């Protein structure tokens, strides 16, 4: 069982979304940064978790294996996010998956096996100052999650999130410094159990459900990330997935989407 190093009273997770949460964004759409949906495959079965790997600055990106029949995603974000130069990401290059980043950060990625013949989609992008959320496409038979997070996270007013509203997936956020940015990726498989949240006022992990036949990826990040004491992560224990975090500051929270 983990321990928070110092527990401060923080704004509830939902408070960071007031005025710009899913209910306020239902009719707002933007296609900025979204690669064609034609790249998406049709997945007719669960995406079983296969394996992942860790990365920490200043090391080069860690290889995660072939892109063939596999999709990879962020399961832990940790470290200092003080400027636009600080980031973590899961990406493809030369037919392989990688997890990496820049600045004083670290990350872990998980991967899931895809049924033969199926594939993953491209990335949609959001950048600070963007007035409308990025439209990631229909929620029907599809799930989306964060694939990159970067910029300054100095308070609970700084956040990025992938969410559903009115039958559409969106990527949006807020950045007080104007340096925040994020990307999201989608796969054609239904969400399993919705997205569930954790914030540092809890003092205990959030149960995400059984691990059997399911994978979970980070879909939301908020709070003051000022050192390696700040983290959000998905992990498995006794056959279930859990979401948790650590913080020496305040306002740290996360959500995870399972599929």
mmCIF file of C-alpha atoms in Angstrom:
data_model
loop_
_atom_site.group_PDB
_atom_site.id
_atom_site.type_symbol
_atom_site.label_atom_id
_atom_site.label_comp_id
_atom_site.label_asym_id
_atom_site.label_seq_id
_atom_site.Cartn_x
_atom_site.Cartn_y
_atom_site.Cartn_z
ATOM 1 C CA UNK A 1 0.000 0.000 0.000
ATOM 2 C CA UNK A 2 1.428 3.386 -0.917
ATOM 3 C CA UNK A 3 1.691 6.439 1.286
ATOM 4 C CA UNK A 4 1.328 10.092 0.366
ATOM 5 C CA UNK A 5 4.449 11.896 1.494
ATOM 6 C CA UNK A 6 2.500 14.975 2.572
ATOM 7 C CA UNK A 7 -1.233 15.247 2.242
ATOM 8 C CA UNK A 8 -2.645 18.694 1.660
ATOM 9 C CA UNK A 9 -6.284 19.647 1.329
ATOM 10 C CA UNK A 10 -6.943 19.846 -2.404
ATOM 11 C CA UNK A 11 -9.779 20.916 -4.594
ATOM 12 C CA UNK A 12 -12.025 17.975 -5.501
ATOM 13 C CA UNK A 13 -11.243 16.467 -8.862
ATOM 14 C CA UNK A 14 -14.447 17.744 -10.366
ATOM 15 C CA UNK A 15 -13.637 21.314 -9.360
ATOM 16 C CA UNK A 16 -10.929 21.523 -11.971
ATOM 17 C CA UNK A 17 -13.512 21.005 -14.686
ATOM 18 C CA UNK A 18 -16.044 23.651 -13.688
ATOM 19 C CA UNK A 19 -17.122 25.645 -16.696
ATOM 20 C CA UNK A 20 -15.317 23.390 -19.153
ATOM 21 C CA UNK A 21 -16.286 19.831 -18.332
ATOM 22 C CA UNK A 22 -18.053 17.349 -20.607
ATOM 23 C CA UNK A 23 -21.495 18.808 -19.910
ATOM 24 C CA UNK A 24 -20.305 22.224 -21.065
ATOM 25 C CA UNK A 25 -18.546 20.916 -24.164
ATOM 26 C CA UNK A 26 -21.236 18.686 -25.616
ATOM 27 C CA UNK A 27 -21.905 20.908 -28.630
ATOM 28 C CA UNK A 28 -18.353 22.159 -29.159
ATOM 29 C CA UNK A 29 -16.246 20.339 -31.724
ATOM 30 C CA UNK A 30 -12.838 20.843 -33.274
ATOM 31 C CA UNK A 31 -10.923 18.543 -35.593
ATOM 32 C CA UNK A 32 -7.562 20.157 -34.879
ATOM 33 C CA UNK A 33 -4.650 17.747 -34.958
ATOM 34 C CA UNK A 34 -6.678 14.575 -35.549
ATOM 35 C CA UNK A 35 -5.281 12.058 -37.984
ATOM 36 C CA UNK A 36 -7.760 10.230 -40.271
ATOM 37 C CA UNK A 37 -10.072 7.755 -38.558
ATOM 38 C CA UNK A 38 -9.598 5.384 -41.466
ATOM 39 C CA UNK A 39 -6.482 4.157 -39.666
ATOM 40 C CA UNK A 40 -8.647 2.602 -36.969
ATOM 41 C CA UNK A 41 -9.254 -1.121 -36.981
ATOM 42 C CA UNK A 42 -12.307 -3.032 -35.802
ATOM 43 C CA UNK A 43 -11.600 -5.058 -32.684
ATOM 44 C CA UNK A 44 -14.066 -7.823 -31.886
ATOM 45 C CA UNK A 45 -12.578 -9.038 -28.612
ATOM 46 C CA UNK A 46 -10.913 -7.780 -25.439
ATOM 47 C CA UNK A 47 -7.469 -6.209 -25.503
ATOM 48 C CA UNK A 48 -5.495 -8.392 -23.086
ATOM 49 C CA UNK A 49 -2.662 -6.588 -21.325
ATOM 50 C CA UNK A 50 0.692 -7.876 -22.536
ATOM 51 C CA UNK A 51 3.627 -5.943 -21.056
ATOM 52 C CA UNK A 52 5.096 -2.489 -20.620
ATOM 53 C CA UNK A 53 8.323 -0.757 -19.683
ATOM 54 C CA UNK A 54 9.683 2.198 -17.715
ATOM 55 C CA UNK A 55 11.492 5.323 -18.876
ATOM 56 C CA UNK A 56 13.174 8.128 -16.924
ATOM 57 C CA UNK A 57 15.009 11.262 -18.060
ATOM 58 C CA UNK A 58 17.658 11.756 -19.344
ATOM 59 C CA UNK A 59 17.702 8.258 -20.882
ATOM 60 C CA UNK A 60 16.712 7.772 -24.518
ATOM 61 C CA UNK A 61 13.211 6.465 -25.211
ATOM 62 C CA UNK A 62 12.628 2.869 -24.101
ATOM 63 C CA UNK A 63 11.558 0.400 -26.821
ATOM 64 C CA UNK A 64 8.287 -1.449 -26.219
ATOM 65 C CA UNK A 65 8.342 -3.837 -29.167
ATOM 66 C CA UNK A 66 6.684 -4.074 -32.538
ATOM 67 C CA UNK A 67 3.607 -2.064 -33.533
ATOM 68 C CA UNK A 68 2.249 -5.114 -35.352
ATOM 69 C CA UNK A 69 -0.867 -6.350 -33.581
ATOM 70 C CA UNK A 70 -0.212 -4.182 -30.502
ATOM 71 C CA UNK A 71 -1.187 -0.803 -29.029
ATOM 72 C CA UNK A 72 0.677 0.937 -26.165
ATOM 73 C CA UNK A 73 -0.437 3.658 -23.749
ATOM 74 C CA UNK A 74 0.602 5.629 -20.647
ATOM 75 C CA UNK A 75 0.087 3.913 -17.276
ATOM 76 C CA UNK A 76 2.320 6.152 -15.110
ATOM 77 C CA UNK A 77 3.317 9.840 -15.279
ATOM 78 C CA UNK A 78 5.792 11.211 -12.778
ATOM 79 C CA UNK A 79 8.143 14.101 -12.191
ATOM 80 C CA UNK A 80 8.620 17.830 -12.657
ATOM 81 C CA UNK A 81 6.444 19.608 -15.215
ATOM 82 C CA UNK A 82 7.670 23.213 -15.112
ATOM 83 C CA UNK A 83 7.795 24.307 -18.759
ATOM 84 C CA UNK A 84 6.865 23.428 -22.325
ATOM 85 C CA UNK A 85 10.089 21.387 -22.474
ATOM 86 C CA UNK A 86 8.816 18.866 -19.900
ATOM 87 C CA UNK A 87 6.825 15.968 -21.333
ATOM 88 C CA UNK A 88 6.130 12.237 -21.439
ATOM 89 C CA UNK A 89 4.786 10.278 -24.391
ATOM 90 C CA UNK A 90 4.126 6.897 -25.984
ATOM 91 C CA UNK A 91 4.835 6.923 -29.709
ATOM 92 C CA UNK A 92 5.689 4.862 -32.773
ATOM 93 C CA UNK A 93 8.835 5.005 -34.883
ATOM 94 C CA UNK A 94 10.158 2.602 -37.508
ATOM 95 C CA UNK A 95 7.558 -0.041 -36.772
ATOM 96 C CA UNK A 96 8.136 -0.076 -33.010
ATOM 97 C CA UNK A 97 6.489 1.424 -29.923
ATOM 98 C CA UNK A 98 8.485 3.618 -27.530
ATOM 99 C CA UNK A 99 7.945 5.419 -24.220
ATOM 100 C CA UNK A 100 10.000 8.549 -23.597
ATOM 101 C CA UNK A 101 9.915 12.241 -22.838
ATOM 102 C CA UNK A 102 11.998 15.239 -21.842
ATOM 103 C CA UNK A 103 12.922 17.396 -18.857
ATOM 104 C CA UNK A 104 12.735 16.067 -15.303
ATOM 105 C CA UNK A 105 10.058 13.440 -15.895
ATOM 106 C CA UNK A 106 9.539 9.683 -15.988
ATOM 107 C CA UNK A 107 6.816 7.379 -17.291
ATOM 108 C CA UNK A 108 5.633 3.825 -17.673
ATOM 109 C CA UNK A 109 3.757 2.382 -20.644
ATOM 110 C CA UNK A 110 1.510 -0.630 -20.905
ATOM 111 C CA UNK A 111 0.686 -2.489 -24.108
ATOM 112 C CA UNK A 112 -2.225 -4.610 -25.289
ATOM 113 C CA UNK A 113 -2.393 -7.283 -27.944
ATOM 114 C CA UNK A 114 -4.731 -6.646 -30.857
ATOM 115 C CA UNK A 115 -6.598 -9.405 -32.692
ATOM 116 C CA UNK A 116 -5.000 -10.441 -35.979
ATOM 117 C CA UNK A 117 -5.574 -7.921 -38.760
ATOM 118 C CA UNK A 118 -6.592 -5.044 -36.483
ATOM 119 C CA UNK A 119 -4.692 -1.834 -35.776
ATOM 120 C CA UNK A 120 -4.730 1.403 -33.767
ATOM 121 C CA UNK A 121 -5.629 4.951 -34.742
ATOM 122 C CA UNK A 122 -3.628 8.134 -35.157
ATOM 123 C CA UNK A 123 -3.241 10.883 -32.571
ATOM 124 C CA UNK A 124 -5.330 13.976 -31.901
ATOM 125 C CA UNK A 125 -3.608 17.052 -30.418
ATOM 126 C CA UNK A 126 -4.565 19.790 -27.959
ATOM 127 C CA UNK A 127 -2.518 22.909 -27.178
ATOM 128 C CA UNK A 128 -2.932 25.667 -24.585
ATOM 129 C CA UNK A 129 -4.968 28.581 -25.895
ATOM 130 C CA UNK A 130 -7.141 26.351 -28.059
ATOM 131 C CA UNK A 131 -10.704 27.579 -27.534
ATOM 132 C CA UNK A 132 -12.517 24.372 -28.465
ATOM 133 C CA UNK A 133 -11.781 20.769 -27.520
ATOM 134 C CA UNK A 134 -10.282 18.464 -30.109
ATOM 135 C CA UNK A 135 -12.849 16.113 -31.653
ATOM 136 C CA UNK A 136 -11.514 12.530 -31.579
ATOM 137 C CA UNK A 137 -14.525 10.937 -33.256
ATOM 138 C CA UNK A 138 -17.459 8.744 -32.317
ATOM 139 C CA UNK A 139 -17.678 6.867 -29.022
ATOM 140 C CA UNK A 140 -19.443 3.958 -30.739
ATOM 141 C CA UNK A 141 -17.239 0.899 -30.300
ATOM 142 C CA UNK A 142 -14.171 3.084 -29.642
ATOM 143 C CA UNK A 143 -12.069 4.122 -26.657
ATOM 144 C CA UNK A 144 -9.495 6.954 -26.397
ATOM 145 C CA UNK A 145 -6.732 7.763 -23.900
ATOM 146 C CA UNK A 146 -3.738 10.070 -23.387
ATOM 147 C CA UNK A 147 -0.616 9.363 -25.450
ATOM 148 C CA UNK A 148 1.369 12.532 -24.603
ATOM 149 C CA UNK A 149 1.323 15.156 -21.818
ATOM 150 C CA UNK A 150 3.589 18.185 -21.579
ATOM 151 C CA UNK A 151 3.988 21.731 -20.293
ATOM 152 C CA UNK A 152 3.795 23.337 -16.864
ATOM 153 C CA UNK A 153 1.513 21.739 -14.258
ATOM 154 C CA UNK A 154 1.657 24.138 -11.316
ATOM 155 C CA UNK A 155 -1.796 23.813 -9.716
ATOM 156 C CA UNK A 156 -5.173 22.065 -9.859
ATOM 157 C CA UNK A 157 -6.102 24.665 -12.492
ATOM 158 C CA UNK A 158 -3.745 22.891 -14.930
ATOM 159 C CA UNK A 159 -5.253 19.767 -16.467
ATOM 160 C CA UNK A 160 -5.664 17.663 -19.612
ATOM 161 C CA UNK A 161 -8.411 15.110 -20.180
ATOM 162 C CA UNK A 162 -9.848 12.666 -22.706
ATOM 163 C CA UNK A 163 -13.597 12.264 -22.184
ATOM 164 C CA UNK A 164 -16.942 11.373 -23.800
ATOM 165 C CA UNK A 165 -19.793 13.804 -24.426
ATOM 166 C CA UNK A 166 -22.862 13.503 -26.669
ATOM 167 C CA UNK A 167 -21.601 10.397 -28.461
ATOM 168 C CA UNK A 168 -18.166 11.890 -29.239
ATOM 169 C CA UNK A 169 -14.688 11.557 -27.746
ATOM 170 C CA UNK A 170 -12.865 14.814 -26.956
ATOM 171 C CA UNK A 171 -9.430 15.958 -25.805
ATOM 172 C CA UNK A 172 -9.245 19.231 -23.857
ATOM 173 C CA UNK A 173 -7.419 20.985 -21.035
ATOM 174 C CA UNK A 174 -6.389 24.209 -19.347
ATOM 175 C CA UNK A 175 -2.938 25.675 -18.775
ATOM 176 C CA UNK A 176 -2.354 28.738 -16.606
ATOM 177 C CA UNK A 177 1.156 29.193 -18.021
ATOM 178 C CA UNK A 178 0.029 28.768 -21.631
ATOM 179 C CA UNK A 179 2.540 25.944 -22.161
ATOM 180 C CA UNK A 180 0.324 22.860 -21.677
ATOM 181 C CA UNK A 181 -0.147 20.371 -24.502
ATOM 182 C CA UNK A 182 -1.404 16.816 -24.957
ATOM 183 C CA UNK A 183 -2.164 14.109 -27.490
ATOM 184 C CA UNK A 184 -4.637 11.224 -27.446
ATOM 185 C CA UNK A 185 -4.981 7.967 -29.372
ATOM 186 C CA UNK A 186 -8.050 5.801 -30.006
ATOM 187 C CA UNK A 187 -8.688 2.139 -30.731
ATOM 188 C CA UNK A 188 -11.878 0.506 -31.993
ATOM 189 C CA UNK A 189 -12.944 -1.393 -28.900
ATOM 190 C CA UNK A 190 -15.724 -0.469 -26.448
ATOM 191 C CA UNK A 191 -14.889 1.148 -23.133
ATOM 192 C CA UNK A 192 -15.185 -1.209 -20.146
ATOM 193 C CA UNK A 193 -16.499 0.247 -16.914
ATOM 194 C CA UNK A 194 -16.223 3.935 -17.832
ATOM 195 C CA UNK A 195 -13.419 6.176 -16.654
ATOM 196 C CA UNK A 196 -12.793 6.411 -12.910
ATOM 197 C CA UNK A 197 -10.915 8.984 -10.879
ATOM 198 C CA UNK A 198 -8.439 9.318 -8.032
ATOM 199 C CA UNK A 199 -7.334 12.429 -6.137
ATOM 200 C CA UNK A 200 -4.876 12.899 -3.304
ATOM 201 C CA UNK A 201 -7.544 13.661 -0.709
ATOM 202 C CA UNK A 202 -8.608 9.981 -0.824
ATOM 203 C CA UNK A 203 -5.573 8.399 0.760
ATOM 204 C CA UNK A 204 -6.373 5.082 -0.942
ATOM 205 C CA UNK A 205 -6.273 3.685 -4.520
ATOM 206 C CA UNK A 206 -9.328 3.613 -6.796
ATOM 207 C CA UNK A 207 -10.439 0.129 -7.837
ATOM 208 C CA UNK A 208 -10.808 -0.089 -11.635
ATOM 209 C CA UNK A 209 -12.173 -3.631 -11.876
ATOM 210 C CA UNK A 210 -10.827 -7.005 -12.925
ATOM 211 C CA UNK A 211 -7.613 -7.320 -14.919
ATOM 212 C CA UNK A 212 -8.813 -10.406 -16.808
ATOM 213 C CA UNK A 213 -9.299 -9.562 -20.495
ATOM 214 C CA UNK A 214 -8.966 -5.817 -19.812
ATOM 215 C CA UNK A 215 -6.366 -3.058 -20.052
ATOM 216 C CA UNK A 216 -6.453 0.451 -18.517
ATOM 217 C CA UNK A 217 -4.826 3.696 -19.651
ATOM 218 C CA UNK A 218 -4.487 7.192 -18.171
ATOM 219 C CA UNK A 219 -7.114 9.628 -19.468
ATOM 220 C CA UNK A 220 -6.727 12.662 -17.144
ATOM 221 C CA UNK A 221 -3.964 14.482 -15.263
ATOM 222 C CA UNK A 222 -4.151 17.530 -13.004
ATOM 223 C CA UNK A 223 -2.254 19.196 -10.172
ATOM 224 C CA UNK A 224 1.119 20.541 -9.138
ATOM 225 C CA UNK A 225 3.880 18.306 -10.521
ATOM 226 C CA UNK A 226 7.053 19.809 -9.086
ATOM 227 C CA UNK A 227 9.328 16.832 -8.379
ATOM 228 C CA UNK A 228 9.643 13.055 -8.547
ATOM 229 C CA UNK A 229 7.374 12.981 -5.480
ATOM 230 C CA UNK A 230 4.405 13.680 -7.789
ATOM 231 C CA UNK A 231 2.990 10.764 -9.749
ATOM 232 C CA UNK A 232 -0.182 9.148 -11.059
ATOM 233 C CA UNK A 233 -0.218 5.476 -11.985
ATOM 234 C CA UNK A 234 -2.254 2.409 -12.897
ATOM 235 C CA UNK A 235 -1.142 -0.904 -11.421
ATOM 236 C CA UNK A 236 -2.466 -4.433 -10.899
ATOM 237 C CA UNK A 237 -2.834 -6.343 -7.652
ATOM 238 C CA UNK A 238 -4.624 -9.631 -6.814
ATOM 239 C CA UNK A 239 -6.259 -9.798 -10.241
ATOM 240 C CA UNK A 240 -7.591 -6.218 -10.356
ATOM 241 C CA UNK A 241 -6.540 -2.857 -11.808
ATOM 242 C CA UNK A 242 -6.079 0.146 -9.497
ATOM 243 C CA UNK A 243 -5.409 3.884 -9.945
ATOM 244 C CA UNK A 244 -3.343 5.839 -7.418
ATOM 245 C CA UNK A 245 -0.885 8.715 -7.031
ATOM 246 C CA UNK A 246 1.606 10.441 -4.756
ATOM 247 C CA UNK A 247 2.183 14.117 -4.021
ATOM 248 C CA UNK A 248 4.322 16.408 -1.878
ATOM 249 C CA UNK A 249 2.204 19.375 -2.993
ATOM 250 C CA UNK A 250 -1.514 19.700 -3.739
ATOM 251 C CA UNK A 251 -4.256 19.233 -6.295
ATOM 252 C CA UNK A 252 -2.854 16.060 -7.901
ATOM 253 C CA UNK A 253 -5.514 13.873 -9.520
ATOM 254 C CA UNK A 254 -6.024 11.382 -12.344
ATOM 255 C CA UNK A 255 -8.569 9.347 -14.221
ATOM 256 C CA UNK A 256 -8.201 6.047 -16.069
ATOM 257 C CA UNK A 257 -10.143 4.525 -18.946
ATOM 258 C CA UNK A 258 -10.386 0.728 -19.183
ATOM 259 C CA UNK A 259 -11.170 -1.308 -22.284
#
